[in-house]
């Protein structure tokens, strides 16, 4: 049986304006800042983390995410707030679902993997899926390890313990930061579900067909449809207006949407507005939600409290306030559970969940900071809706017969593939950037060769690696050199790879084995190209393994990446403290002064010739030194990586955008 690695490469070239250069000392370009870095500092922005999950149930699927300590800056956005005002402001998101690293099931009671995680990340988020029930927990990274034992962390209140035939309630929540998550009303546990196409203040569930509907807060306000079974989104239409209130009415199968003192019905199949009414008697027109009870009574809340709505003979909805006084909190959302308890959430940076009596308007905090029971959601809940599931015998398909149910299988029709591991994450990209004048000083703009990548390792039902996709883009190649791009898998020998196809060679300095690996190498070395200038767009390099492999033997992207400078096979330029391959030479016989006398790819002026980030690195413009483009690079380097760990991110004050390439 042969197993395949597909490397999908998309290459964009910037114009090359330099004449062909030779690596001699006269080409030194002295950096404007001398970096006095600690002796053992390697300029690494990420670390290898081993994750061990112990769980005796082999049918359980785990999804693993890296999670920042605080919401991250995402830029400036224009959107409609809950008061109906169009505002432009800085936006910060958690975006946990966009940080998906890996999935798998315990094999012989354990799921184990090694992955690459930014050094500023201190926790991972583990989502446990037991058939239709998902629970989640944040686990700290300690000494570059994450160890989680489900039996030790098991919560006896989890709804998996409920008896067959009983109804399970899940409170689905959305917010303006674009997060979809659920809360277990029995214990207040929060589980992330998905990143949304747009932030939203609204949610309504079609229980029968398993869809959640939501309206985006940003113009043109997409009507978004989420499949609860498939965990996918689609946009039905664009409403052209935003608002805070939405519910799906199971009695007529329409969406009911409200903003200010207006109520609209929307066809969920087409997103077409069908009808509209005025609402009278609301004391505040801001915020809130609407919901239908089992007896078809329509309830609405705004920031002035809870109301019951009734349509009068003039086709106007009259509102009757149930809560006697203005509430001490601003309600953003409400939903009924299967016991007809009315749940509300308040408008806060960390919302509370509140139960209210629909007859008297009495209420109590149930979960959240103000409940006083130790729960803290750490995020706003802008709308609530309830999913009710009957706890019956669970039946699902396993089309490919690999022992992994289709709903948990990354490739349900392929028995050789079950799960995926992403580096740096499912939706993120990393960058490796090089200076190509080694061992002479460079100009330290790191744009001679800059490679973006996303790596995907596919594993089978036994958690063995069977396939890998290394998706990459050469985002910058401002150099007169003809540079090759390659990486070494230092945990594999060449004979563990059966064949490589569709590599792109234009020169004659690389010699290959019959299987496509580079000849005369102790470890497997794979060239993407020997001339980055000539490499076409959208190519796929396919590598076949002889047998499935322990993923830890492959290593974690970007592996040991390097460039070969100016057709000189001896001249390999690596990340700091990385070893050369069998064909690279550290002590080059060159004319002039060797600026890397230690052979560790850190120059005598403190600068490296290559850097690696598990982030999309914005490359400086030509001849703009990295310390000029990035305000905290020098502080990070001279502190030995202790300070300014996120110097490269788009946080306010980090970058000088006018000095960066588009």
XYZ file of C-alpha atoms in Angstrom:
662
model
C 0.000 0.000 0.000
C 1.351 3.434 -0.851
C 0.475 6.623 0.945
C 0.619 10.104 -0.514
C 1.908 13.537 0.485
C 0.569 16.307 -1.736
C 2.333 19.658 -1.586
C 0.121 22.313 -3.132
C 2.135 25.388 -3.949
C 0.919 28.756 -5.136
C 3.687 31.154 -6.049
C 3.481 34.899 -6.561
C 6.595 36.657 -7.826
C 7.685 40.188 -7.199
C 9.892 41.817 -9.786
C 13.610 41.116 -9.494
C 15.592 44.282 -9.939
C 19.048 43.143 -8.902
C 21.957 41.908 -10.962
C 23.335 38.444 -10.262
C 25.431 38.572 -7.086
C 28.359 36.576 -5.687
C 28.744 35.755 -1.966
C 31.807 37.803 -1.089
C 32.504 39.989 1.914
C 32.416 43.206 -0.086
C 28.616 42.851 -0.243
C 28.166 43.456 3.481
C 25.357 45.894 4.245
C 25.675 46.883 7.881
C 22.478 46.850 9.916
C 21.451 50.101 11.540
C 21.107 48.457 14.964
C 23.492 46.056 16.667
C 21.435 43.385 18.412
C 22.988 42.307 21.686
C 21.072 39.049 22.008
C 21.575 36.387 24.693
C 23.978 33.652 23.685
C 21.369 30.886 23.658
C 18.622 32.880 21.868
C 17.513 31.281 18.579
C 14.993 33.884 17.319
C 12.199 31.306 17.464
C 8.663 32.695 17.723
C 7.114 29.272 18.288
C 7.673 26.069 20.211
C 7.005 22.347 19.900
C 4.219 21.218 22.236
C 3.315 17.602 22.986
C -0.382 16.981 23.628
C -1.574 13.828 25.405
C -5.283 13.122 25.827
C -6.251 10.099 27.909
C -9.776 8.787 27.375
C -10.943 5.174 27.609
C -13.802 5.621 25.109
C -12.507 4.860 21.557
C -15.593 6.424 19.941
C -14.827 9.914 21.261
C -13.498 12.538 18.860
C -11.325 15.375 20.100
C -10.793 18.673 18.277
C -7.770 20.670 19.427
C -7.339 24.442 19.157
C -4.708 26.885 20.351
C -6.283 29.720 22.275
C -4.949 33.231 23.035
C -5.052 34.617 26.551
C -7.090 37.631 25.398
C -9.042 38.721 22.299
C -6.756 39.726 19.442
C -6.851 42.916 17.431
C -8.521 42.406 14.041
C -8.537 45.935 12.693
C -11.147 48.662 12.280
C -14.670 47.697 11.202
C -17.892 49.555 10.436
C -21.062 47.875 11.701
C -24.430 48.482 13.324
C -24.424 48.149 17.098
C -27.304 46.888 19.223
C -28.679 50.406 19.550
C -29.079 50.563 15.769
C -26.219 53.033 15.358
C -23.630 52.611 12.612
C -20.229 52.812 14.285
C -16.605 52.467 13.183
C -14.250 51.176 15.837
C -11.379 48.852 16.639
C -12.458 45.219 16.810
C -10.980 42.421 18.919
C -11.884 38.756 18.392
C -11.099 35.489 20.162
C -11.423 33.488 16.920
C -10.858 30.174 18.707
C -12.498 28.168 15.919
C -10.084 29.597 13.365
C -7.220 28.141 15.414
C -8.054 24.478 14.833
C -4.851 22.427 15.087
C -5.875 18.782 14.992
C -8.570 16.135 15.412
C -8.404 12.490 16.422
C -9.787 9.655 18.515
C -8.042 7.888 21.403
C -6.237 4.728 20.264
C -5.546 2.268 23.078
C -6.812 4.929 25.436
C -4.593 7.810 24.332
C -4.419 10.469 21.619
C -0.927 11.925 21.324
C 0.555 14.470 18.939
C 3.278 17.102 18.698
C 2.481 20.446 17.122
C 3.907 23.931 16.605
C 2.337 26.699 18.717
C 3.238 30.417 19.023
C 5.187 31.200 22.167
C 2.620 33.775 23.280
C -0.020 31.021 23.469
C -0.283 29.487 26.952
C -3.357 27.263 26.601
C -5.071 24.853 24.252
C -8.787 24.278 23.953
C -9.981 20.657 23.804
C -13.444 19.950 22.400
C -14.768 16.467 23.168
C -17.488 15.109 20.888
C -19.545 12.194 22.211
C -22.054 11.512 19.445
C -24.301 14.609 19.493
C -22.925 16.040 22.752
C -19.889 18.333 22.643
C -18.076 19.623 25.701
C -14.943 21.723 25.929
C -12.175 22.627 28.320
C -9.209 25.004 28.330
C -6.007 23.231 29.391
C -2.702 25.004 30.165
C 0.595 24.309 28.416
C 3.116 23.414 31.119
C 6.762 22.733 30.248
C 5.771 22.425 26.571
C 3.266 19.681 27.392
C -0.505 19.395 27.585
C -1.767 16.394 29.537
C -5.510 15.865 29.857
C -7.234 12.890 31.507
C -10.959 12.875 30.843
C -11.730 10.507 33.702
C -10.053 12.900 36.146
C -11.877 15.911 34.686
C -15.263 14.247 34.167
C -18.200 16.371 35.280
C -21.068 14.281 36.596
C -23.579 16.879 35.399
C -22.721 16.359 31.717
C -25.797 15.628 29.672
C -24.267 12.367 28.388
C -25.480 10.868 31.706
C -29.134 11.512 31.017
C -31.411 8.579 30.288
C -32.679 7.465 26.841
C -35.849 9.242 25.747
C -35.089 12.322 27.819
C -34.810 15.707 26.101
C -31.414 17.379 26.164
C -31.259 21.178 25.985
C -28.345 23.162 24.589
C -28.301 26.963 24.614
C -26.733 28.083 21.326
C -25.130 31.533 21.562
C -23.769 34.077 19.071
C -22.021 37.406 19.464
C -20.773 40.395 17.540
C -17.262 38.935 17.495
C -18.450 36.185 15.165
C -18.423 33.305 17.658
C -20.971 30.490 17.754
C -20.843 28.487 20.971
C -23.187 26.572 23.248
C -23.803 26.517 26.973
C -25.034 23.520 28.952
C -27.891 24.872 31.111
C -27.249 22.166 33.722
C -23.739 23.289 34.624
C -22.903 26.439 32.656
C -20.162 24.734 30.636
C -19.293 26.622 27.434
C -18.249 24.795 24.247
C -17.032 26.545 21.090
C -18.751 25.398 17.895
C -17.797 27.552 14.910
C -16.514 30.858 13.602
C -19.281 32.798 11.842
C -19.057 34.518 8.440
C -19.947 37.782 10.205
C -20.497 38.949 13.753
C -24.155 38.889 14.754
C -26.673 39.807 17.438
C -29.308 37.286 16.288
C -29.963 33.546 16.252
C -32.921 31.247 15.675
C -33.022 27.454 15.279
C -35.103 25.305 12.957
C -35.290 22.252 15.223
C -36.738 19.883 12.636
C -34.173 20.446 9.903
C -31.189 21.185 12.126
C -30.366 24.715 10.952
C -29.437 27.843 12.872
C -30.153 31.207 11.222
C -28.400 34.463 12.009
C -28.194 37.954 10.481
C -24.803 39.649 10.168
C -24.216 42.967 11.869
C -22.101 44.458 9.027
C -23.571 45.850 5.810
C -25.052 44.341 3.650
C -26.125 42.123 6.599
C -25.947 38.530 5.321
C -28.649 36.058 6.309
C -26.469 33.154 7.434
C -27.527 29.504 7.694
C -25.564 27.044 9.844
C -25.909 23.264 9.534
C -25.750 21.830 13.035
C -24.972 18.365 11.648
C -22.299 19.351 9.117
C -20.840 22.327 11.035
C -20.926 24.457 7.862
C -22.229 27.926 6.954
C -23.894 29.311 3.852
C -25.254 32.765 3.032
C -28.900 32.706 1.920
C -29.307 36.369 0.975
C -28.499 39.882 2.140
C -31.081 41.657 4.265
C -29.623 45.155 3.944
C -30.406 46.040 7.556
C -29.282 44.818 10.940
C -30.998 44.403 14.253
C -30.939 42.601 17.585
C -34.007 40.307 17.558
C -34.680 37.029 15.716
C -36.480 33.719 16.181
C -37.545 30.810 13.996
C -41.289 30.185 14.351
C -41.948 26.449 14.060
C -45.669 27.081 13.655
C -45.342 28.780 10.244
C -41.671 27.954 9.459
C -40.709 31.614 9.049
C -38.044 33.816 10.564
C -39.327 36.693 12.701
C -36.912 39.623 12.805
C -37.230 42.896 14.701
C -35.387 46.192 14.985
C -36.548 49.360 16.708
C -40.387 49.240 16.667
C -40.677 47.087 13.537
C -41.342 43.364 13.116
C -40.659 41.489 9.862
C -41.210 37.965 8.572
C -38.524 36.429 6.357
C -38.635 33.320 4.182
C -35.643 31.250 5.421
C -35.309 29.494 2.061
C -34.776 32.664 0.026
C -34.097 35.413 2.560
C -37.012 37.442 1.176
C -38.914 39.814 3.488
C -42.580 38.783 3.344
C -44.387 41.177 5.679
C -43.851 43.855 8.319
C -45.715 45.368 11.277
C -45.379 48.256 13.698
C -44.989 47.625 17.437
C -46.483 50.025 19.964
C -45.913 50.411 23.685
C -42.211 49.611 23.970
C -40.498 51.884 26.481
C -37.097 51.387 24.843
C -36.514 50.445 21.214
C -32.923 49.354 21.789
C -31.466 45.846 22.076
C -33.250 42.737 23.246
C -34.698 39.717 21.453
C -37.939 37.939 20.588
C -39.101 34.349 21.099
C -42.200 32.188 20.598
C -43.499 30.079 23.485
C -45.037 26.617 23.023
C -48.543 28.158 23.095
C -47.494 30.492 20.218
C -47.335 33.551 22.491
C -44.792 36.036 21.157
C -42.492 37.565 23.770
C -40.087 40.434 23.182
C -37.506 42.096 25.372
C -35.683 45.384 24.932
C -33.377 47.235 27.279
C -36.533 48.346 29.157
C -37.637 44.817 30.070
C -39.848 41.890 29.014
C -43.039 42.323 26.930
C -45.824 40.150 25.544
C -46.934 41.076 22.001
C -50.431 40.694 20.560
C -51.637 41.645 17.080
C -54.677 43.941 17.249
C -57.487 44.471 14.746
C -55.526 47.268 13.059
C -52.677 44.897 12.237
C -50.407 46.509 14.839
C -48.563 44.611 17.553
C -49.435 45.946 21.003
C -46.853 45.320 23.727
C -47.613 44.662 27.392
C -44.721 45.000 29.797
C -44.373 42.017 32.134
C -41.379 43.139 34.186
C -42.693 45.822 36.534
C -39.584 47.966 36.574
C -36.616 48.620 34.387
C -34.236 45.723 34.821
C -30.817 46.280 36.434
C -29.281 44.749 33.317
C -29.754 45.216 29.567
C -31.138 41.993 28.033
C -29.645 41.043 24.675
C -31.302 37.702 24.083
C -33.805 35.141 25.271
C -34.974 31.594 24.594
C -37.252 28.949 26.114
C -35.855 25.581 27.174
C -37.847 22.337 26.990
C -39.309 23.004 30.461
C -40.501 26.444 29.258
C -38.038 28.292 31.430
C -37.205 31.633 29.815
C -33.459 32.230 29.603
C -31.995 35.684 29.014
C -28.469 37.031 28.611
C -27.332 40.524 29.541
C -25.219 43.035 27.647
C -21.760 42.817 29.219
C -18.175 42.035 28.326
C -18.797 38.768 30.156
C -22.523 38.078 29.930
C -24.652 36.344 32.541
C -27.407 33.821 31.900
C -30.648 34.653 33.690
C -33.934 32.771 34.182
C -37.112 34.900 34.191
C -40.721 34.154 35.113
C -42.956 35.124 32.163
C -45.923 35.722 34.471
C -44.436 37.927 37.189
C -41.229 39.119 35.559
C -39.192 37.810 38.492
C -35.681 36.710 37.622
C -32.405 35.317 38.956
C -28.814 35.036 37.763
C -28.103 31.385 36.970
C -24.685 31.318 35.313
C -22.017 33.976 34.911
C -20.073 36.326 37.149
C -23.152 37.745 38.908
C -24.469 34.254 39.699
C -21.712 33.905 42.291
C -21.043 30.253 41.483
C -17.634 30.581 39.873
C -18.744 30.706 36.237
C -17.335 33.360 33.919
C -18.013 33.135 30.176
C -15.463 35.811 29.354
C -17.423 37.010 26.321
C -20.652 38.723 25.309
C -23.747 36.686 24.493
C -25.689 38.744 21.971
C -28.370 36.150 21.279
C -29.611 32.807 22.568
C -31.600 30.008 20.992
C -32.316 26.467 22.180
C -31.522 23.178 20.483
C -33.545 20.282 21.885
C -32.301 16.748 21.238
C -34.022 13.520 22.275
C -31.455 11.204 23.882
C -32.098 8.058 21.860
C -29.826 5.380 20.463
C -27.425 7.189 18.182
C -27.066 5.857 14.636
C -24.632 7.137 12.037
C -22.864 5.882 8.945
C -19.281 4.737 8.491
C -19.153 4.756 4.701
C -15.496 3.785 4.330
C -15.524 1.177 7.112
C -12.507 2.602 8.958
C -14.260 2.642 12.333
C -14.734 6.428 12.341
C -18.284 7.700 11.867
C -18.843 9.884 8.817
C -19.659 12.909 10.980
C -16.229 12.656 12.619
C -14.268 11.576 9.518
C -12.315 14.182 7.520
C -12.597 11.943 4.439
C -15.643 9.695 4.989
C -15.179 7.908 1.654
C -11.450 7.209 2.079
C -10.564 4.364 4.496
C -6.929 5.531 4.665
C -7.767 9.025 6.009
C -9.760 9.954 9.101
C -8.308 13.121 10.647
C -6.289 16.252 9.904
C -3.572 18.125 11.784
C -2.877 21.717 10.719
C 0.205 23.892 11.152
C -0.102 26.649 12.155
C -3.919 26.208 12.123
C -6.799 25.358 9.821
C -7.205 28.932 8.595
C -3.838 30.452 9.500
C -0.554 30.659 7.621
C 3.045 30.675 8.773
C 6.017 32.405 7.140
C 9.697 31.570 6.740
C 11.758 34.542 5.498
C 15.401 34.594 4.397
C 18.344 36.890 3.755
C 20.405 35.301 0.956
C 23.873 36.887 1.410
C 25.071 34.418 4.055
C 27.763 34.384 5.356
C 27.992 38.115 4.638
C 25.836 40.714 6.356
C 22.513 41.426 4.675
C 20.200 44.417 4.717
C 17.836 42.514 7.028
C 14.615 43.312 5.223
C 13.957 39.547 5.007
C 12.399 39.799 1.559
C 15.041 37.972 -0.506
C 12.893 34.842 -0.170
C 9.732 34.769 1.966
C 7.601 31.633 1.979
C 4.069 31.394 3.349
C 2.810 27.919 4.207
C 0.030 25.868 5.736
C 0.781 22.215 6.427
C -1.846 19.482 6.726
C -1.017 15.981 7.970
C -3.719 13.383 7.344
C -3.926 10.467 9.767
C -5.859 7.198 9.675
C -8.134 5.755 12.347
C -5.047 4.550 14.258
C -3.682 8.122 14.281
C -0.830 7.208 11.901
C 0.173 9.721 9.249
C -0.658 8.645 5.712
C -0.598 11.903 3.774
C 0.625 15.471 4.054
C -0.181 18.638 2.134
C 2.315 21.481 2.329
C 0.493 24.466 0.855
C 2.819 27.376 0.226
C 3.225 30.717 -1.475
C 6.501 32.468 -2.237
C 5.226 35.906 -1.267
C 8.499 37.737 -1.871
C 11.645 37.052 -3.895
C 13.363 40.403 -4.302
C 16.752 39.038 -5.188
C 19.125 38.793 -8.091
C 20.103 35.315 -6.973
C 18.669 32.125 -8.396
C 17.551 30.519 -5.132
C 16.235 27.032 -4.518
C 13.645 26.254 -1.842
C 13.620 22.961 0.070
C 13.011 21.381 3.448
C 14.500 18.469 5.337
C 12.426 15.885 7.194
C 15.095 15.076 9.737
C 13.062 12.242 11.243
C 12.767 10.319 7.965
C 15.265 8.567 5.736
C 14.972 8.760 1.942
C 13.873 5.121 1.697
C 10.729 5.853 3.730
C 9.483 7.840 0.737
C 8.513 5.851 -2.341
C 8.186 8.586 -4.951
C 7.899 12.333 -5.477
C 6.294 13.838 -8.550
C 5.723 17.305 -10.010
C 8.696 19.074 -8.464
C 9.902 21.995 -10.559
C 13.521 22.029 -11.663
C 15.106 24.484 -14.081
C 18.784 24.281 -13.124
C 21.328 21.455 -12.866
C 22.763 21.734 -9.346
C 20.334 19.286 -7.639
C 20.788 15.507 -8.042
C 17.833 13.272 -7.243
C 17.351 9.684 -6.193
C 14.932 7.579 -8.196
C 12.185 8.349 -5.683
C 12.591 12.134 -6.027
C 14.430 12.815 -2.772
C 17.790 14.535 -3.049
C 20.683 12.117 -3.534
C 23.493 11.605 -1.026
C 21.417 12.781 1.929
C 21.131 10.962 5.271
C 17.649 12.382 5.870
C 14.810 12.922 3.413
C 15.314 16.265 1.645
C 12.514 17.511 -0.611
C 13.044 20.344 -3.060
C 10.029 22.428 -3.995
C 12.035 24.101 -6.735
C 15.628 24.918 -7.646
C 14.659 28.336 -9.069
C 11.968 30.272 -7.247
C 11.894 32.918 -9.990
C 10.763 30.368 -12.574
C 8.358 28.320 -10.511
C 4.786 28.422 -11.887
C 1.654 29.149 -9.899
C -0.561 26.491 -8.293
C 1.577 23.381 -8.478
C 1.138 20.147 -6.527
C 4.189 18.126 -5.551
C 3.115 14.601 -4.609
C 5.178 12.428 -2.251
C 4.285 8.801 -1.566
C 5.173 7.103 1.723
C 5.943 3.417 1.774
C 3.970 2.804 5.019
C 1.885 4.822 7.501
C 4.062 6.705 9.964
C 3.946 7.944 13.518
C 3.292 11.692 12.949
C 5.990 12.539 15.476
C 8.645 10.984 13.217
C 7.695 13.379 10.411
C 8.087 16.384 12.670
C 6.137 19.614 12.637
C 6.064 22.247 9.909
C 7.989 24.126 8.717
C 10.393 21.215 9.439
C 13.984 22.240 8.596
C 13.437 24.726 5.757
C 16.309 26.255 3.844
C 17.246 27.992 0.636
C 20.174 27.204 -1.643
C 21.653 30.553 -2.656
C 22.587 31.429 -6.217
C 22.887 27.875 -7.629
C 25.680 27.039 -5.168
C 24.600 23.736 -3.618
C 27.035 24.146 -0.711
C 25.404 27.399 0.362
C 22.429 26.416 2.509
C 20.770 29.156 4.567
C 18.825 27.816 7.561
C 16.980 29.070 10.602
C 19.191 29.911 13.600
C 20.757 26.880 15.289
C 19.391 24.505 12.649
C 21.724 21.914 11.172
C 22.763 21.867 7.550
C 21.873 18.822 5.486
C 24.490 16.273 4.439
C 25.343 18.456 1.427
C 25.547 21.836 3.133
C 28.808 23.357 4.348
C 29.103 25.474 7.474
C 32.728 26.578 7.152
C 32.650 27.858 3.592
C 35.906 28.655 1.863
C 35.005 32.165 0.788
C 36.870 35.343 0.089
C 36.614 38.007 2.765
C 35.267 37.771 6.312
C 32.900 35.033 7.452
C 30.169 36.827 9.454
C 28.957 33.483 10.845
C 32.079 32.128 12.526
C 30.029 29.944 14.890
C 28.106 28.365 12.033
C 24.760 28.876 13.802
C 23.199 31.225 11.222
C 23.350 34.187 13.614
C 25.658 36.964 12.418
C 28.296 38.632 14.553
C 26.062 41.736 14.648
C 23.298 39.717 16.314
C 20.981 39.315 13.309
C 19.790 35.976 11.895
C 19.704 35.137 8.189
C 16.265 33.522 8.519
C 13.218 33.814 10.756
C 10.140 31.621 11.160
C 6.729 32.724 12.383
C 3.505 30.766 12.734
C 1.718 33.840 11.433
C 1.324 35.589 8.084
C 4.398 37.828 8.229
C 4.149 41.176 6.454
C 7.511 41.494 4.715
C 9.393 44.830 4.878
C 9.906 46.790 1.692
C 13.267 46.619 -0.060
C 16.149 47.877 2.105
C 13.854 48.595 5.063
C 15.464 46.904 8.019
C 13.168 44.744 10.134
C 13.868 46.876 13.227
C 12.525 49.889 11.321
C 9.406 48.128 10.034
C 8.610 46.399 13.342
C 8.903 48.577 16.421
C 9.404 45.796 18.956
C 11.582 43.331 17.053
C 14.777 44.610 18.689
C 13.213 44.556 22.163
C 12.044 40.986 21.609
C 15.472 39.858 20.373
C 17.600 41.583 23.017
C 15.322 40.276 25.792
C 15.913 36.739 24.562
C 12.299 36.400 23.481
C 10.920 37.185 26.936
C 9.360 40.548 26.037
C 7.171 41.601 23.084
C 6.386 37.988 22.150
C 3.775 39.110 19.618
C 5.916 41.822 17.974
C 4.895 40.661 14.485
C 1.118 40.790 14.956
C -1.105 43.584 13.708
C -1.622 45.078 17.148
C -1.745 48.879 17.411
C 1.806 50.216 17.575
C 3.544 47.017 16.490
C 4.038 47.795 12.805
C 4.876 50.719 10.563
C 2.539 49.800 7.727
C 4.040 52.258 5.243
C 7.316 50.329 5.458
C 5.735 46.944 4.693
C 4.924 45.305 1.377
C 1.257 45.147 0.463
